[in-house]
XYZ file of N, CA and C in Angstrom:
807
model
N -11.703 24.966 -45.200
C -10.825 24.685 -44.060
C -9.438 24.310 -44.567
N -8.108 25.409 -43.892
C -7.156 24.784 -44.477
C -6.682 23.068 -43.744
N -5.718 22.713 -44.703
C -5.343 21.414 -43.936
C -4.815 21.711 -42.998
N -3.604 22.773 -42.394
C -3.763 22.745 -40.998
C -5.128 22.639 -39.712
N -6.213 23.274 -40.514
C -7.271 23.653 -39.450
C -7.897 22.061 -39.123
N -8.152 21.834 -40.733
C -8.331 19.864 -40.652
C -7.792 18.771 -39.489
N -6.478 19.269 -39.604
C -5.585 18.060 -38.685
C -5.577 18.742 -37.032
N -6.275 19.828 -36.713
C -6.788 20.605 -35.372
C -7.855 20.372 -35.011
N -8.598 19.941 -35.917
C -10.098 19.738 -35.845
C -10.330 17.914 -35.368
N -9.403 17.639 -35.564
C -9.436 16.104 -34.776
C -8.868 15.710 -34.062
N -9.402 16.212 -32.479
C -9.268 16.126 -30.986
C -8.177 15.142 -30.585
N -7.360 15.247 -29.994
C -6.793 14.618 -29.225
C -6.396 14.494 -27.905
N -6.998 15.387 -27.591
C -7.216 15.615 -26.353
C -7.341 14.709 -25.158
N -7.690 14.811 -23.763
C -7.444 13.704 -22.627
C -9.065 13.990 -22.231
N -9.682 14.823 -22.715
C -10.838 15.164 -22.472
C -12.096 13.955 -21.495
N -11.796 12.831 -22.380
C -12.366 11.611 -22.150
C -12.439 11.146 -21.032
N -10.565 10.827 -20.270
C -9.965 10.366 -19.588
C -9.534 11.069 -18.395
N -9.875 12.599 -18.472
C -9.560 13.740 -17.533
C -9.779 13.046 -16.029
N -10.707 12.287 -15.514
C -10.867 11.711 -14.089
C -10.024 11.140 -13.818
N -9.619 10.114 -14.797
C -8.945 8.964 -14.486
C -7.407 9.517 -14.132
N -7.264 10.482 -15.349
C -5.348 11.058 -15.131
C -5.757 11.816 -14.347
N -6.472 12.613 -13.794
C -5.891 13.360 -12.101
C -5.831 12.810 -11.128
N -6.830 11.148 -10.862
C -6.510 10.631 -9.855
C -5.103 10.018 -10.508
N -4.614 9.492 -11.600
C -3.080 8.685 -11.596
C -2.104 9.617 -11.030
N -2.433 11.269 -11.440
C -1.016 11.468 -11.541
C -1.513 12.199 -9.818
N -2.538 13.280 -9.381
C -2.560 13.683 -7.920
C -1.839 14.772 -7.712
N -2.119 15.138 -7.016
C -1.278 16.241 -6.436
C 0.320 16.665 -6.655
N 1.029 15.632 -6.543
C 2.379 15.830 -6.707
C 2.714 14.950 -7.847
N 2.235 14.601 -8.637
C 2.321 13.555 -9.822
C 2.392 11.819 -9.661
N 2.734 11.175 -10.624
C 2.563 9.594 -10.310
C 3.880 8.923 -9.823
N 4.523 7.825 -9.599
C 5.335 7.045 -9.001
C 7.214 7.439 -9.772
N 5.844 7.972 -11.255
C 7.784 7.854 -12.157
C 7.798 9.437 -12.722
N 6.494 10.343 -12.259
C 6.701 11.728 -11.930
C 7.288 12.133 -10.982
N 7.492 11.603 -10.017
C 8.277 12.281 -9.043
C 9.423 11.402 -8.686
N 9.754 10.423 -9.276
C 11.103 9.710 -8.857
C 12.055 10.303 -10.177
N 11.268 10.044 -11.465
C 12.674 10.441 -12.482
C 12.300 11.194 -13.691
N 10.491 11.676 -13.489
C 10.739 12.815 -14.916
C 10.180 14.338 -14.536
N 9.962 14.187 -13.515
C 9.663 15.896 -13.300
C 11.052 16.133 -12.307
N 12.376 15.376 -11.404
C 13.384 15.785 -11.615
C 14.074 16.350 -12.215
N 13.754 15.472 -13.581
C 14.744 15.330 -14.781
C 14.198 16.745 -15.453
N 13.611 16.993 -15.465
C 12.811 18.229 -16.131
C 13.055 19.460 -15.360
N 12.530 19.623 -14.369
C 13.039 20.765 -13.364
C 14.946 21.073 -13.319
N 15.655 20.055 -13.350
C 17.097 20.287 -13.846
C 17.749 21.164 -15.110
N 16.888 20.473 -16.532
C 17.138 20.614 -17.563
C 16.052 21.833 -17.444
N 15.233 22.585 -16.882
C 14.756 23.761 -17.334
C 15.254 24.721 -16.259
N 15.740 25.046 -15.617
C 17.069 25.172 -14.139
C 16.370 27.092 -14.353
N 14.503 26.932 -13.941
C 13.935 27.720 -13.928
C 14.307 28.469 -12.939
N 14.483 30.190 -12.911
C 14.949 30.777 -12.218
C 14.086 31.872 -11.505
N 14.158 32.745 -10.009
C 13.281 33.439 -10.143
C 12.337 34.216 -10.375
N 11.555 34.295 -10.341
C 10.629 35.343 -11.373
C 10.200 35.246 -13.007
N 11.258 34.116 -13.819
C 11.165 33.824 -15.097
C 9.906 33.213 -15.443
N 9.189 33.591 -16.438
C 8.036 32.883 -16.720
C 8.341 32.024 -17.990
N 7.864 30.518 -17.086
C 8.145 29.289 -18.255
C 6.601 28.629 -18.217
N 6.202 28.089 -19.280
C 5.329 27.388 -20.080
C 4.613 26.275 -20.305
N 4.172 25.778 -20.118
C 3.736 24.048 -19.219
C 2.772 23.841 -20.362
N 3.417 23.475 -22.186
C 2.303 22.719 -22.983
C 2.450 21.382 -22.530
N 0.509 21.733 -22.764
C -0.329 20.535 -22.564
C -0.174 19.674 -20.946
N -0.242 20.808 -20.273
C 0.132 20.889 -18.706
C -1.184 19.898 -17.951
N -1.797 19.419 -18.685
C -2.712 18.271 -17.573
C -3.547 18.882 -16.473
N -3.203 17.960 -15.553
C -3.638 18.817 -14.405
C -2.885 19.777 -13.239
N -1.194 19.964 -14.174
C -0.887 20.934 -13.664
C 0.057 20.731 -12.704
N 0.811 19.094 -12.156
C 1.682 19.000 -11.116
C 2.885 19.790 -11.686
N 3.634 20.010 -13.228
C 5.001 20.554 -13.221
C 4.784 22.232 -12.890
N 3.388 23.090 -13.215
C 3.266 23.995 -12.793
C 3.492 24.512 -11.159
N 2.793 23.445 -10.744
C 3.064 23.506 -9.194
C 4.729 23.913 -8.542
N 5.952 22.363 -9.350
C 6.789 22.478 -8.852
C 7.390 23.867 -9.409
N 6.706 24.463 -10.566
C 7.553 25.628 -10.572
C 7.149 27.112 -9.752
N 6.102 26.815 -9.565
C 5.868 27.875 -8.400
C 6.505 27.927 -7.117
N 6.719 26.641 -6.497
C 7.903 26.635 -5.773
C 8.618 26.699 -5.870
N 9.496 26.840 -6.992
C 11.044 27.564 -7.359
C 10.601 29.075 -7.933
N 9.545 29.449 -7.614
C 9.922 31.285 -7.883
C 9.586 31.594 -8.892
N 9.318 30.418 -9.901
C 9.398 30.742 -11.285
C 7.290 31.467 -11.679
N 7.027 31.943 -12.441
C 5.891 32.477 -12.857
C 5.173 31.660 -13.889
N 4.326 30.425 -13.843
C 3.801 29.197 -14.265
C 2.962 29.416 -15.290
N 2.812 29.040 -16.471
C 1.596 29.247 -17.363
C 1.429 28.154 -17.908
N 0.012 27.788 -17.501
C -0.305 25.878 -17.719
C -1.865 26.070 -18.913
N -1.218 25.508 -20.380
C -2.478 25.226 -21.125
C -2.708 24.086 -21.874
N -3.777 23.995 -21.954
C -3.824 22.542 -21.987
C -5.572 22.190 -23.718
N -5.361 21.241 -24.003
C -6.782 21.036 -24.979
C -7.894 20.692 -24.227
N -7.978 20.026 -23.204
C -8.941 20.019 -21.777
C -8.758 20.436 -21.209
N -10.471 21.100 -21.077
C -10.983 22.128 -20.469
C -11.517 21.253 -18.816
N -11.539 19.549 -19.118
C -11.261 19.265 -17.786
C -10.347 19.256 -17.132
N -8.976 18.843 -17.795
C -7.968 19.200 -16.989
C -7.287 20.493 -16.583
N -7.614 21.405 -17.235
C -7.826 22.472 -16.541
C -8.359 22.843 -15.753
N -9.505 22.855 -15.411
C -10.451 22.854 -14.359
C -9.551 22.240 -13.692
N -9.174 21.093 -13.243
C -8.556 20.589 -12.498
C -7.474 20.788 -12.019
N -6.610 21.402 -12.571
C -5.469 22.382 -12.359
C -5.710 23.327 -11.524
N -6.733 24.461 -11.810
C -6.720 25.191 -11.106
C -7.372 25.178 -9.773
N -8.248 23.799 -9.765
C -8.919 23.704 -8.161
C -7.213 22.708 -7.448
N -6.204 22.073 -8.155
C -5.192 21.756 -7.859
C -4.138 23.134 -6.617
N -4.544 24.206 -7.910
C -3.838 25.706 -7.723
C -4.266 25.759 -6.101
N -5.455 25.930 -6.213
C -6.566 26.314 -5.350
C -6.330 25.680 -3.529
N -6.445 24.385 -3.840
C -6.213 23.546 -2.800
C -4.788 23.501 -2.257
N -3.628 23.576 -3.129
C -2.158 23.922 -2.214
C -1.664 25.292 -2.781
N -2.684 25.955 -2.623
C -2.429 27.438 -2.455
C -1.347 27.958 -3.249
N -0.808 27.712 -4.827
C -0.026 27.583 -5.418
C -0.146 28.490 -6.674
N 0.367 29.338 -6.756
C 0.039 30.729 -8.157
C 0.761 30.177 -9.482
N -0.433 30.346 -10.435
C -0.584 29.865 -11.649
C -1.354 30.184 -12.662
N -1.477 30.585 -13.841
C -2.536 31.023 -14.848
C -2.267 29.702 -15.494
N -3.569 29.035 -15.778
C -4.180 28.370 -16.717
C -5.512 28.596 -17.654
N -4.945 27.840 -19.319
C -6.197 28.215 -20.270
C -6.082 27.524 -21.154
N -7.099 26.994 -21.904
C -7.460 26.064 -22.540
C -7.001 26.694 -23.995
N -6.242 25.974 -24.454
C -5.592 25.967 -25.893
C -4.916 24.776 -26.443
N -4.971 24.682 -27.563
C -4.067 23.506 -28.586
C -2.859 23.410 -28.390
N -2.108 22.931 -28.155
C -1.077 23.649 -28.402
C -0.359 23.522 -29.260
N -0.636 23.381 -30.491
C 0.015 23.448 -31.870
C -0.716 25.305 -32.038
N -1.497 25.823 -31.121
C -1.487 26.453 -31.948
C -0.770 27.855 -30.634
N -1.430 27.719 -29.579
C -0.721 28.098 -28.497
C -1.690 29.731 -28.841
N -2.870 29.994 -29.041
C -3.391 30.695 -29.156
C -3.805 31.983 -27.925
N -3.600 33.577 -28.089
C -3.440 34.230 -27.393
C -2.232 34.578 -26.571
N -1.102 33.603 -26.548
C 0.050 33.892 -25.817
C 0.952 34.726 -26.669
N 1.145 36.215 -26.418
C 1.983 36.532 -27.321
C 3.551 36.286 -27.456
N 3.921 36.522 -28.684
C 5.418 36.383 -29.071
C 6.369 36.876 -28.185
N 7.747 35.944 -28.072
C 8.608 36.355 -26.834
C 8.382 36.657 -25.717
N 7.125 36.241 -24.764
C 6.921 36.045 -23.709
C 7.834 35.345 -22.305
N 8.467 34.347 -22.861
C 8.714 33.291 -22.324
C 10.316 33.021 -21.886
N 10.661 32.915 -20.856
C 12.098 32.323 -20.910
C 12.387 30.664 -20.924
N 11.391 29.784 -20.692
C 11.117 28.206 -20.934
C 9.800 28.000 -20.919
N 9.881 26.767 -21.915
C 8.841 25.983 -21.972
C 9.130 23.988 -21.852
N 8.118 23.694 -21.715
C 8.380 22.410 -21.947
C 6.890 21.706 -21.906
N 7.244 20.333 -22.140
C 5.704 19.870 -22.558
C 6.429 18.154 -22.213
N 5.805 18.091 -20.926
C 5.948 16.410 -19.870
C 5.004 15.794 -20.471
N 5.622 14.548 -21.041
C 4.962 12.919 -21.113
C 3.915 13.629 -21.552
N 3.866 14.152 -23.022
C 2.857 14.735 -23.725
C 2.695 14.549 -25.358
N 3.797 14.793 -25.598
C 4.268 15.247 -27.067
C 4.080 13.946 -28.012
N 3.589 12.636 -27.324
C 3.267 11.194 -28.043
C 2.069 11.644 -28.422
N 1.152 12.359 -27.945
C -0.091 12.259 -27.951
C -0.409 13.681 -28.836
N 0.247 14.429 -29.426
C -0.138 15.475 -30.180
C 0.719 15.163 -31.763
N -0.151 15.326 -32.884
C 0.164 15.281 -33.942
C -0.551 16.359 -34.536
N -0.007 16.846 -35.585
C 1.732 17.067 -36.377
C 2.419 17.687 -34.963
N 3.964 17.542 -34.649
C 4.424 18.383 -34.218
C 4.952 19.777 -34.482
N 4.969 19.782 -35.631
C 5.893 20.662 -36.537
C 5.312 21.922 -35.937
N 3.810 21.886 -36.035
C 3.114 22.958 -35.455
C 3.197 23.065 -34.212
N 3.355 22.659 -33.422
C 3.530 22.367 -32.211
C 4.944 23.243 -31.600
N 6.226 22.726 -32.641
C 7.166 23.101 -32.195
C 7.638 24.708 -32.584
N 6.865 25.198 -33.947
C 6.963 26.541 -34.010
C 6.168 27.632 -33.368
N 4.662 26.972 -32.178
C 4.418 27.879 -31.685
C 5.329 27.704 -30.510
N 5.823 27.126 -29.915
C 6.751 26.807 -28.607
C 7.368 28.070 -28.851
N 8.419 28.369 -30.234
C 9.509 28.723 -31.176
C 9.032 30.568 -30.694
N 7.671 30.798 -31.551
C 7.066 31.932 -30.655
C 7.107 32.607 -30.053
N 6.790 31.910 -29.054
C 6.427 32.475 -27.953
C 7.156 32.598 -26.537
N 8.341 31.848 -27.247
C 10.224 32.107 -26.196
C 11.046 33.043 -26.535
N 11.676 33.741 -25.736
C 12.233 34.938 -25.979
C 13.600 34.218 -26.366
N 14.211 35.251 -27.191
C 15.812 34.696 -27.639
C 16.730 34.304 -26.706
N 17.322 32.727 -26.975
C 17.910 31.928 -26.140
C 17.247 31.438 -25.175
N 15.583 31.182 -25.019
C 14.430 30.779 -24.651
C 15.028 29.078 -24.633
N 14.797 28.125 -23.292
C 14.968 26.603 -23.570
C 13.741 26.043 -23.772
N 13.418 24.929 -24.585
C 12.408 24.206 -24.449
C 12.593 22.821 -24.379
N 11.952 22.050 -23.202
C 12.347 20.703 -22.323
C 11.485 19.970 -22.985
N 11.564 18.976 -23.473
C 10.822 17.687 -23.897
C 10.685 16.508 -23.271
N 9.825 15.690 -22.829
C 10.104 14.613 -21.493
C 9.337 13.750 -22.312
N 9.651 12.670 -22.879
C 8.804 11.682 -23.448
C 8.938 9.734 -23.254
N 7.776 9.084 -23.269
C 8.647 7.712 -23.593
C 10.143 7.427 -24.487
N 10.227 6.847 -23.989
C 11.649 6.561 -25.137
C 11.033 6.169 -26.665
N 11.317 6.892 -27.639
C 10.544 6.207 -28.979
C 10.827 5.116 -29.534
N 12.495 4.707 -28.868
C 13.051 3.159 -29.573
C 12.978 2.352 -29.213
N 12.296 2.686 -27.268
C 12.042 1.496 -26.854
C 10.639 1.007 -26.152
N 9.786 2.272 -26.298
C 8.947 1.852 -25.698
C 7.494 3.032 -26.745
N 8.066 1.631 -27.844
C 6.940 2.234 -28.886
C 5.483 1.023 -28.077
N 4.357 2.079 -28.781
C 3.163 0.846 -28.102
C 2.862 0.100 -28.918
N 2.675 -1.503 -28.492
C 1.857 -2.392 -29.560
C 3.491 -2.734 -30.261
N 4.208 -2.464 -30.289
C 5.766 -2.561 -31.004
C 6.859 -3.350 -30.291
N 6.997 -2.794 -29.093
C 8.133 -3.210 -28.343
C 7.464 -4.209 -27.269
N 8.386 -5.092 -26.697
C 8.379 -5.750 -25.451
C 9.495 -6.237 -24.649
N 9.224 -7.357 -23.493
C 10.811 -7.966 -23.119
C 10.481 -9.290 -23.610
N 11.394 -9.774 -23.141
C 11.492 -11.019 -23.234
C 12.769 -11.769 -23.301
N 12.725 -12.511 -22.432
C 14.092 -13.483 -21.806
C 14.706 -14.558 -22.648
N 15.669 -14.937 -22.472
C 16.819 -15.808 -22.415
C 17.588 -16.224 -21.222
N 16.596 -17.667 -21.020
C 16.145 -18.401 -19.571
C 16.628 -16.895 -18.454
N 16.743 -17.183 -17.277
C 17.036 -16.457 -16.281
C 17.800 -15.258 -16.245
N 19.071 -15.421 -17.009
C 19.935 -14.836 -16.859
C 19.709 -13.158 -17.832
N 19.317 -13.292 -18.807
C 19.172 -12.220 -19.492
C 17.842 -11.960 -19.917
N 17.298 -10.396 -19.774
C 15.935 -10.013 -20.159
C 16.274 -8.902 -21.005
N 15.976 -8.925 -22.082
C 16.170 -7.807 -23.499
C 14.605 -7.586 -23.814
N 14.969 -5.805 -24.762
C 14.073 -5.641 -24.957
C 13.834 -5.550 -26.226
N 12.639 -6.319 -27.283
C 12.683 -6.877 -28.535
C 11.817 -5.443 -29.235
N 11.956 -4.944 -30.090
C 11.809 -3.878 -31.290
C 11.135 -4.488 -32.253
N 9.689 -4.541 -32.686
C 9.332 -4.937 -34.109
C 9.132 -3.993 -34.812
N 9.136 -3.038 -34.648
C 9.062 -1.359 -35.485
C 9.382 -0.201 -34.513
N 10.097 0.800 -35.898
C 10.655 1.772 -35.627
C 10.372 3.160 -35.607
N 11.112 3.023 -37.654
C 11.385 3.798 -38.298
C 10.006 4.589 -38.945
N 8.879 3.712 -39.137
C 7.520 4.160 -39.742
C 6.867 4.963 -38.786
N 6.878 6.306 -39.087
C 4.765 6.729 -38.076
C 4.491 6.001 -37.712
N 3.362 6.302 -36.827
C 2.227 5.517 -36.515
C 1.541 5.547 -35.582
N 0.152 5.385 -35.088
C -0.774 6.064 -34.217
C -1.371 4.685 -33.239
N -1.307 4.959 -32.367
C -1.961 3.840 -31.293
C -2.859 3.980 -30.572
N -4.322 3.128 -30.233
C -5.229 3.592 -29.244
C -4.260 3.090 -27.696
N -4.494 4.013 -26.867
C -4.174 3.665 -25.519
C -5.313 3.605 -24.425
N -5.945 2.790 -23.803
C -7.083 2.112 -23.386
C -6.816 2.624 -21.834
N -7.704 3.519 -21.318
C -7.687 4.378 -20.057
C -7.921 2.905 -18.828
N -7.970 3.025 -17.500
C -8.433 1.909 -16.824
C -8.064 0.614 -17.398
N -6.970 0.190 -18.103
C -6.152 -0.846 -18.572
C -6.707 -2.155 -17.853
N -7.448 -2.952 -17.957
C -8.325 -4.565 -17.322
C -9.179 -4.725 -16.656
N -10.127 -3.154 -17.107
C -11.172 -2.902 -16.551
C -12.509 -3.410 -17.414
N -13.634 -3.889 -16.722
C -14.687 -4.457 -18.034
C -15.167 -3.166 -19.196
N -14.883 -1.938 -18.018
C -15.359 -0.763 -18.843
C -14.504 0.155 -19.184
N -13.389 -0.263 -19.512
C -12.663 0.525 -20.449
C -12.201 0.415 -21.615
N -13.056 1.600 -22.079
C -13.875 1.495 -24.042
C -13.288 3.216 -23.943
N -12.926 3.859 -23.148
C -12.252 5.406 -23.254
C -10.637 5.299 -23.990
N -10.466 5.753 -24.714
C -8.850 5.789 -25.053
C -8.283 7.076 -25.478
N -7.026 7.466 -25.711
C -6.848 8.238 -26.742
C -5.387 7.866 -27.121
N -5.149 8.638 -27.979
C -4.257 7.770 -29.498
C -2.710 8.500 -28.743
N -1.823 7.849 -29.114
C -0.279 7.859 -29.108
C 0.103 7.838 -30.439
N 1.375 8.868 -30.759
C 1.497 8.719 -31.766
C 3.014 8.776 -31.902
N 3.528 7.313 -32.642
C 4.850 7.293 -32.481
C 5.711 7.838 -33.892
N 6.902 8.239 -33.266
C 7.474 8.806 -34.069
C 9.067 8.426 -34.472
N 10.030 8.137 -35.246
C 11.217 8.104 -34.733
C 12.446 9.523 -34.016
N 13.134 9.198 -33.529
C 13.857 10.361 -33.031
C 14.153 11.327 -34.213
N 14.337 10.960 -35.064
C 15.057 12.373 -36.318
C 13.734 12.981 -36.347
N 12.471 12.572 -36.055
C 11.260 13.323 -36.724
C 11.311 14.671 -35.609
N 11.674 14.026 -34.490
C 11.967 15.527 -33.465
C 12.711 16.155 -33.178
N 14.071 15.823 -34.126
C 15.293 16.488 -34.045
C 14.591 17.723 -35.433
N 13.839 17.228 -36.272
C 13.870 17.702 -37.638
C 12.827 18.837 -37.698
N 11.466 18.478 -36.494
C 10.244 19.648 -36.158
C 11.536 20.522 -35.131
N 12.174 20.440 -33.806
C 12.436 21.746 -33.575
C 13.572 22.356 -34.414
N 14.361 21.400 -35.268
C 15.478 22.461 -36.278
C 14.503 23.555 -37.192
N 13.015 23.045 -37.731
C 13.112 23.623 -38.911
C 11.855 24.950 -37.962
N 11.958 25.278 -36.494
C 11.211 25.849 -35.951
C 11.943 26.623 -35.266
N 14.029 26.255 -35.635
C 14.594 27.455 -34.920
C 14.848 27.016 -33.830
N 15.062 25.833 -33.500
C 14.893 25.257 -32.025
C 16.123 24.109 -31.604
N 17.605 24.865 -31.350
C 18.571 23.987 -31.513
C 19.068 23.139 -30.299
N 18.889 21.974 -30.033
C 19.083 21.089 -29.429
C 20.463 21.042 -28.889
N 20.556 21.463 -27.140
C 21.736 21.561 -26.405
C 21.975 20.256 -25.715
N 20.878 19.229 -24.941
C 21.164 18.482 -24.150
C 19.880 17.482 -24.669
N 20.757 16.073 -24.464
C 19.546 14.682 -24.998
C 19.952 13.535 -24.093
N 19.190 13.754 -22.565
C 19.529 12.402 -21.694
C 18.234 11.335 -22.147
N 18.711 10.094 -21.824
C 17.762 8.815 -21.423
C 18.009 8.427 -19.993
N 16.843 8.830 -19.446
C 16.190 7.897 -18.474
C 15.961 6.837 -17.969
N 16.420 6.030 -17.412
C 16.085 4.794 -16.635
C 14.825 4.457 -15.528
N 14.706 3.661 -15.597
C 13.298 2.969 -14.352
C 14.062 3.396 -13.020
N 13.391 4.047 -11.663
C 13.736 3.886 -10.766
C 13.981 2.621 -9.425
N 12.733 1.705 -10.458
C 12.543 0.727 -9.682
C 13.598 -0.331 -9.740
N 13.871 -1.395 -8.481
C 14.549 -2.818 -8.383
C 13.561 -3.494 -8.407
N 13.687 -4.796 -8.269
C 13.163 -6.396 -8.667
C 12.797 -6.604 -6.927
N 12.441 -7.622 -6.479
C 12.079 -8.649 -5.433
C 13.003 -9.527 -5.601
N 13.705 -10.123 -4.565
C 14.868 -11.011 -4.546
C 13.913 -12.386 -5.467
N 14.790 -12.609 -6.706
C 14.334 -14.109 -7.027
C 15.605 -14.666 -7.573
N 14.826 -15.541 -8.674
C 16.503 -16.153 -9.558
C 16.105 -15.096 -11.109
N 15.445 -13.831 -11.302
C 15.443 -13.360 -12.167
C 16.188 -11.480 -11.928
N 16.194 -11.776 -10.339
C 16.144 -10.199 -10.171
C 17.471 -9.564 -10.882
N 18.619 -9.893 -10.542
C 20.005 -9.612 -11.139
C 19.596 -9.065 -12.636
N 19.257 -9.944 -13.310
C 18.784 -9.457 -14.790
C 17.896 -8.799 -15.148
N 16.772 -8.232 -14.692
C 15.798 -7.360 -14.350
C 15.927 -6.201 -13.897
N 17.346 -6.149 -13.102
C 18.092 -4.823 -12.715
C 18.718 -4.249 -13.652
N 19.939 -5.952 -14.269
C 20.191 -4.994 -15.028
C 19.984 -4.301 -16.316
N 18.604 -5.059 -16.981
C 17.907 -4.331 -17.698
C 16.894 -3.240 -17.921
N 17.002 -2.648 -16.198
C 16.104 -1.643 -16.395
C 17.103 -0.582 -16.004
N 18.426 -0.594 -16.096
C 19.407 0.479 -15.680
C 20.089 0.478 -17.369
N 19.968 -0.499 -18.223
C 20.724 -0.838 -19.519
C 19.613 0.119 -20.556
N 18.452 -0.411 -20.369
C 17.150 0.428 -21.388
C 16.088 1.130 -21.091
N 16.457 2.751 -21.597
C 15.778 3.636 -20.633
C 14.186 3.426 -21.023
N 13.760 3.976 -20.013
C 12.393 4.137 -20.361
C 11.861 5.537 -20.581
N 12.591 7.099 -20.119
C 11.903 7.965 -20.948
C 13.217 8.648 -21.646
N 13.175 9.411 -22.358
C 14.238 10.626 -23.350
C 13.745 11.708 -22.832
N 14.550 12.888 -22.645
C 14.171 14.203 -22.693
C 15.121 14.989 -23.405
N 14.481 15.979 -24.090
C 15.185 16.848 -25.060
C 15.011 17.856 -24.574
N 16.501 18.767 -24.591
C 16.838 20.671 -24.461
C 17.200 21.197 -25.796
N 16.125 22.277 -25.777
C 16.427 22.945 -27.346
C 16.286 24.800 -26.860
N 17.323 25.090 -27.752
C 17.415 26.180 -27.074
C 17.381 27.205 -28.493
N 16.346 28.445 -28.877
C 15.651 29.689 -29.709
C 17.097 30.332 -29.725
N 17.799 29.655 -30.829
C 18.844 30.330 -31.629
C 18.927 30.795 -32.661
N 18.021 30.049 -33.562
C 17.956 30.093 -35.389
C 16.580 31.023 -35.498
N 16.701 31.587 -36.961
C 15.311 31.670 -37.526
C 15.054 30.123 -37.895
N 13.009 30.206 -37.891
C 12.219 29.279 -38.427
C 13.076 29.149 -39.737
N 12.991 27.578 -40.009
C 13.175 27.045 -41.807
C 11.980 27.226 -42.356
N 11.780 27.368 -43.662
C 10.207 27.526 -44.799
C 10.387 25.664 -44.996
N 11.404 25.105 -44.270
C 10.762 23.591 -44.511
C 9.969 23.074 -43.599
N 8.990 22.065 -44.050
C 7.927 21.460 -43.107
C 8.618 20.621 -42.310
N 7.638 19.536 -41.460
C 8.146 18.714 -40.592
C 8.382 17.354 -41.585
């Protein structure tokens, strides 16, 4: 087995957790899917009629949806084969045209080369390691000048087990950083204060150059890099003022536009 096949061969998948994320995210996605990252995404991929764009590691399939309602021609694959399933009885139930199929997507298997005019991969890309592979099948399977959208936590600020807030009395709430710059892999615990939640699967943090550095050396040149903010306000107290304005000061997700200009580099990630 080569070492690529090695580091494929150990699942990461939502497989586990597949119930739990179709009821979070539903039909039209969850609270901060449809207020500020499948906006933010549908903008930055400014999918057009008839174009067929790419939905790695598409879940159960809500960004496919919104692109069927813009005209666009949806292809949702995913490493669960439950959330697939679930996608397509999703398809099914709001009558919404879509091909979905179960693949890695480091390896993006069966989709042939230059297919694609976008891709992107929502509140995903924490949870798949190596990217490198990841980002040269994207690289693939987009036709020249092909975009690919990235929607992720913020990595500087909302590493897991790493980051938190924490105040200075009333007036100011910052957010404290104990690591960065290192890798590193996290269990994330499904049903979060439940007696029976023993289901997880791993996050894997990265710093920003590590994803500037997988889509350069995959040919994949980076046009547009917003941060995201919380949509939410506070409840009138004596903390809210500062609570506002720290959730308008430190975003909570990043999304990256990279756009199939270069040949692949022979360097790794």
């Amino acid at each position: 087995m080569t070492p690529l096949q090695q580091q494929l061969a150990k699942a990461t998948d939502w497989s586990d957790v597949a119930e739990w994320y179709d009821d979070l995210v539903g039909e039209s996605g969850s609270e901060y899917h449809r207020n500020v990252v499948l906006p933010g995404v549908m903008r930055l991929l400014a999918p057009g009629a008839g174009q067929k764009v790419l939905d790695v590691a598409c879940g159960q399939g809500v960004l496919c949806r919104l692109l069927a309602h813009a005209g666009a021609e949806a292809t949702g694959v995913d490493a669960s084969k439950q959330l697939i399933d679930a996608a397509k009885d999703h398809a099914r139930e709001t009558a919404t045209r879509g091909t979905f199929f179960v693949s890695d997507a480091r390896e993006l298997t069966g989709l042939p080369a230059k297919e694609f005019d976008a891709a992107a991969c929502v509140l995903a890309i924490q949870n798949i390691h190596p990217i490198g592979p990841l980002c040269r099948a994207v690289a693939r399977v987009l036709k020249p000048g092909g975009r690919f959208v990235i929607a992720m936590s913020h990595p500087a600020f909302r590493g897991p087990k790493a980051t938190s807030w924490g105040w200075e009395g009333n007036n100011v709430q910052y957010r404290r950083v104990d690591r960065y710059l290192l890798p590193r892999k996290a269990p994330i615990v499904a049903h979060p204060g439940r007696k029976a939640a023993s289901r997880y699967t791993w996050s894997f943090h990265k710093p920003l150059e590590a994803y500037v550095k997988a889509l350069r050396n995959s040919g994949l040149l980076i046009d547009a890099l917003e941060e995201w903010p919380s949509h939410k306000t506070s409840q009138p107290g004596p903390r809210q003022a500062a609570e506002n304005t720290s959730r308008k000061e430190i975003p909570l997700f990043m999304a990256i536009r990279a756009l199939k200009v270069l040949p692949p580099s022979a360097n790794e990630e």
